[in-house]
Coordinates of C-alpha atoms in Angstrom, one line a residue:
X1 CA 1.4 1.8 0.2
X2 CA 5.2 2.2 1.6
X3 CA 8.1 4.2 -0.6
X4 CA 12.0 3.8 -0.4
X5 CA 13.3 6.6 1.2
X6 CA 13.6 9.7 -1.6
X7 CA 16.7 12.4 -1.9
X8 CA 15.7 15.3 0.0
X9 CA 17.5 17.3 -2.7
X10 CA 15.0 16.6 -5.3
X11 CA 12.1 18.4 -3.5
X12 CA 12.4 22.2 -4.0
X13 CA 9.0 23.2 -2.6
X14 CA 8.5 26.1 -4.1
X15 CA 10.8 27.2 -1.0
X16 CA 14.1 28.1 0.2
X17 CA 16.5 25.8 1.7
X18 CA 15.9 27.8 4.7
X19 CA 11.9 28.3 4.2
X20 CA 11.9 24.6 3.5
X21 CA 13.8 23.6 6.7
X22 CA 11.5 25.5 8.9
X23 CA 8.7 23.6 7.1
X24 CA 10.1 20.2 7.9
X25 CA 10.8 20.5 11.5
X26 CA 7.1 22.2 12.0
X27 CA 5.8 19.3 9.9
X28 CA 8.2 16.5 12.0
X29 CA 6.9 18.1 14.9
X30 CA 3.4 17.6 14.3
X31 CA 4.2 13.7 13.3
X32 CA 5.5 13.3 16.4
X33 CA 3.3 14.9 18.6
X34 CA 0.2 13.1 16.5
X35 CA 1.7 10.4 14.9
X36 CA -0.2 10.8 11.8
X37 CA -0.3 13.9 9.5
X38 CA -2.3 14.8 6.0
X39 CA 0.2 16.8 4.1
X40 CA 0.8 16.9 0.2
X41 CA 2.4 13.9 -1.7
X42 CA 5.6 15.9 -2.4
X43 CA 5.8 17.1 1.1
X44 CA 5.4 13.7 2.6
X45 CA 7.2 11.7 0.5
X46 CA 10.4 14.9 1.5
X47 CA 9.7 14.2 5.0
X48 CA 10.8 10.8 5.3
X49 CA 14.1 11.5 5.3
X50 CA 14.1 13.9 8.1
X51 CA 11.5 11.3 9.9
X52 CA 13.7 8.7 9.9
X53 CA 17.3 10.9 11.2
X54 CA 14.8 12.2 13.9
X55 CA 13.7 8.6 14.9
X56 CA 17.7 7.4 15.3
X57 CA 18.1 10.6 17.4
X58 CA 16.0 9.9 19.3
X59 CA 16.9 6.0 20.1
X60 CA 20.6 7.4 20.7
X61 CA 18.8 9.7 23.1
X62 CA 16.9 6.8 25.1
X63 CA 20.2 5.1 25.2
X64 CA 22.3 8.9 26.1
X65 CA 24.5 8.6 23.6
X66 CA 26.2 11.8 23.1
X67 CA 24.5 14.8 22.6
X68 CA 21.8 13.3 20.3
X69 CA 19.1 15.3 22.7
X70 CA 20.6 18.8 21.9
X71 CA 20.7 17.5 18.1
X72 CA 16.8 17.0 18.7
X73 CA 16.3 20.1 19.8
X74 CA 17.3 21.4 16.7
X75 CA 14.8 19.6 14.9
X76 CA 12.0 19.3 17.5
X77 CA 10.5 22.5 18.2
X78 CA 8.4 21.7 21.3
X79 CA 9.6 19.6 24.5
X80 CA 6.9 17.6 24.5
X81 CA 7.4 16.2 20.8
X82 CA 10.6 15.3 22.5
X83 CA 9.8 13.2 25.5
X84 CA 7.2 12.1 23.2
X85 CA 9.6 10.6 20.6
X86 CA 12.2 9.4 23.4
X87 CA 10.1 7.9 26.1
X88 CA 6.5 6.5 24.7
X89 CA 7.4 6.1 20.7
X90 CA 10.9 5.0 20.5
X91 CA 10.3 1.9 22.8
X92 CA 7.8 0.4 20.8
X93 CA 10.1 -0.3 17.8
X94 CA 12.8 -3.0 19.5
X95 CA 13.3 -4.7 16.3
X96 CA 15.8 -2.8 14.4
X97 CA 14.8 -4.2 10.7
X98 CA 10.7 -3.4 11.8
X99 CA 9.0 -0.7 9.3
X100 CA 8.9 2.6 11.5
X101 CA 6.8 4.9 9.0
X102 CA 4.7 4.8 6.1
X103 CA 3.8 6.8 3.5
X104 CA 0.4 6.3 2.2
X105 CA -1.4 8.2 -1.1
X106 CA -4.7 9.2 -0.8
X107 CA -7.5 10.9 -3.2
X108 CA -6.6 14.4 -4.8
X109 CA -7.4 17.4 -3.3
X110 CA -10.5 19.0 -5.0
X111 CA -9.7 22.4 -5.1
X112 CA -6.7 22.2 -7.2
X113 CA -6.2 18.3 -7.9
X114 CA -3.1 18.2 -5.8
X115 CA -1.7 14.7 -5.2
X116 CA -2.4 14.3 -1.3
X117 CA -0.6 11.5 1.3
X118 CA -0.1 11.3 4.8
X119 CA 2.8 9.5 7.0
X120 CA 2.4 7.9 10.2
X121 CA 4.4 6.0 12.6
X122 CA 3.5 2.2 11.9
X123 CA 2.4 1.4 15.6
X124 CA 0.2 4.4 16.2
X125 CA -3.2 4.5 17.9
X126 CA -4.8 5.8 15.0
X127 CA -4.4 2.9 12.6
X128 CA -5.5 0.4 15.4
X129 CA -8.6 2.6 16.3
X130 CA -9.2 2.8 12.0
X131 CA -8.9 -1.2 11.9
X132 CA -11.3 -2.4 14.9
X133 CA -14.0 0.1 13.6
X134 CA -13.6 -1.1 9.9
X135 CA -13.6 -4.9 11.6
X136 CA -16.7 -4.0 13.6
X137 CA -18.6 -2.3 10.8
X138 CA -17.6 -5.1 8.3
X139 CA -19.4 -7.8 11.4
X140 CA -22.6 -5.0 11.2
X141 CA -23.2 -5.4 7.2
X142 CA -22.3 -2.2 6.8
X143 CA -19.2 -2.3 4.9
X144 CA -18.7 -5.0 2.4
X145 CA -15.3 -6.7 2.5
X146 CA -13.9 -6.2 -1.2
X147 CA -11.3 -8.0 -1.5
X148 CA -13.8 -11.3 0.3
X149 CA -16.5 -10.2 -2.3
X150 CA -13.5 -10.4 -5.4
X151 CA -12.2 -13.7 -4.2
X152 CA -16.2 -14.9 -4.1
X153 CA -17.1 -14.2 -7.4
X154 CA -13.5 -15.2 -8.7
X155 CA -13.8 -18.3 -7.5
X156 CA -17.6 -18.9 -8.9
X157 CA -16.4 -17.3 -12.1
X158 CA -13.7 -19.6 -12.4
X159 CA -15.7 -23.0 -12.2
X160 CA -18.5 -21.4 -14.5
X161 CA -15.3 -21.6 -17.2
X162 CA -14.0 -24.6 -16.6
X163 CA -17.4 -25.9 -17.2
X164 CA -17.2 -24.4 -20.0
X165 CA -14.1 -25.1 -21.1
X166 CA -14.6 -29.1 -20.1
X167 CA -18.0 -29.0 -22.9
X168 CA -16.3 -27.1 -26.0
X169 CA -13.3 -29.4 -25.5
X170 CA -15.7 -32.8 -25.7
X171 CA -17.8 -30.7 -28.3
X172 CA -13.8 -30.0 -30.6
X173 CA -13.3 -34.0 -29.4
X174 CA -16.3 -35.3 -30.8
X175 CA -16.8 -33.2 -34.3
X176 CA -12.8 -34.2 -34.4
X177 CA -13.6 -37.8 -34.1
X178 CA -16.2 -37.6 -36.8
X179 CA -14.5 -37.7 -40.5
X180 CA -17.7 -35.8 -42.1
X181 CA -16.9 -33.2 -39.9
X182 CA -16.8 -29.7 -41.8
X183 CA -13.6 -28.2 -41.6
X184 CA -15.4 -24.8 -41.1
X185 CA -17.3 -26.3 -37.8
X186 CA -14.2 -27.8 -36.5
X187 CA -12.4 -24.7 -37.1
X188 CA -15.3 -22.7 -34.8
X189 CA -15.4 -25.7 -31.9
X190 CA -11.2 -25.2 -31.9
X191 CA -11.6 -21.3 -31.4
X192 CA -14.4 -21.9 -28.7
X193 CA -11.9 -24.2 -26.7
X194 CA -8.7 -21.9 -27.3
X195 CA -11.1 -18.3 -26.3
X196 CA -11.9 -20.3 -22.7
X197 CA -8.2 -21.6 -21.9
X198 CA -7.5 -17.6 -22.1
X199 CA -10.4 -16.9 -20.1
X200 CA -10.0 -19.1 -17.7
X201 CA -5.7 -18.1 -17.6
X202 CA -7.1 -14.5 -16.4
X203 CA -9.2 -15.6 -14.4
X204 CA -6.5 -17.8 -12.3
X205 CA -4.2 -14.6 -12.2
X206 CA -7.0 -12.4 -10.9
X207 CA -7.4 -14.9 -8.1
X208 CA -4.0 -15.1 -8.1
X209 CA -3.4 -11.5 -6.9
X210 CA -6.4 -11.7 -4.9
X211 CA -4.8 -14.1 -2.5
X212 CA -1.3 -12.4 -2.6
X213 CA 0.1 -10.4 0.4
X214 CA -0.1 -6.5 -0.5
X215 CA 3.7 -6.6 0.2
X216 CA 4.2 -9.2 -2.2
X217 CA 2.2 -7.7 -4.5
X218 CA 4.5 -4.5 -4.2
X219 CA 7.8 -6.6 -4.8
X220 CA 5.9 -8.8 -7.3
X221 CA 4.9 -5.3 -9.8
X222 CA 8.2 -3.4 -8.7
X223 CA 6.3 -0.5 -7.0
X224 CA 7.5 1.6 -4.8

């Protein structure tokens, strides 16, 4: 999932300011130079903010603007990171309102149930290599497609209530029509029509959020 951009005040580290700056630009380095790297939560979600000055540096580079290369230096440890970043990363983001990095959460470390992440430039190889292997293993069998599979048995799930539904309401219709009805019977057939319209309302919204864009979905629950 994506996050705002976080204070990098609020992350002490367990470090130093000056500990804690030496982590960052080994840590920015390593993004660059891979595009992609595993770190803990707290250290990722710190690293945006650095991620994203080093990114404008390096478009005011590309466009020599001032001295925006010896400000990369600064932050940049290696030479490489730096034509990197200026002359095969920077071009591929020409639309300045386009996502440039994400932070994503991942599964807890084992060894000490650490909250782990990892952030990545949006447009890197690695994603695009993740997704056609995931596509071509989905076409093999070999992967089932959950969120096809939830939408399946949603759907089937939904018409099985409405069915449903469709006979307690004639059922409640009928014993309603009839005056020698008992009022204890009529009572049950009313409960059996009301206990399906709730079914049937969560099954709609599950379906509902199935279909939903991710990003939507984000907006829709307020998560961040």
């Amino acid at each position: 999932m994506g996050h705002r951009l976080s204070d990098p005040k609020r992350f002490g580290l367990a470090r130093t300011s000056k500990q804690r700056w030496h982590l960052w630009r080994t840590q920015m380095t390593q993004l660059v130079t891979h595009e992609r790297i595993y770190t803990t939560w707290a250290k990722a979600r710190a690293l945006q903010f650095l991620a994203h000055k080093t990114f404008k540096l390096g478009q005011d580079a590309s466009k020599n603007r001032g001295n925006a290369i010896n400000r990369l230096m600064g932050i940049l440890t290696t030479r490489f990171a730096i034509k990197k970043l200026i002359n095969e990363i920077v071009p591929k983001f020409k639309d300045p309102k386009e996502q440039v990095f994400k932070v994503v959460e991942i599964n807890r470390r084992k060894s000490d149930f650490a909250r782990m992440g990892y952030i990545e430039f949006t447009k890197n190889e690695i994603a695009k290599y993740e997704e056609s292997q995931q596509k071509q293993l989905q076409e093999q069998g070999k992967i089932v497609d959950i969120s096809k599979y939830n939408k399946t048995w949603l759907t089937e799930e939904r018409d099985f209530i409405k069915e449903k539904l469709d006979q307690a309401q004639s059922r409640f219709d009928a014993l309603q029509a009839d005056p020698n009805t008992p009022s204890t019977e009529l009572k049950r057939a009313d409960q059996d029509v009301k206990f399906f319209k709730r079914k049937l309302e969560t099954v709609e919204k599950d379906l509902w959020i199935e279909n939903k864009n991710p990003l939507d979905m984000r907006r829709y629950f307020r998560i961040y």
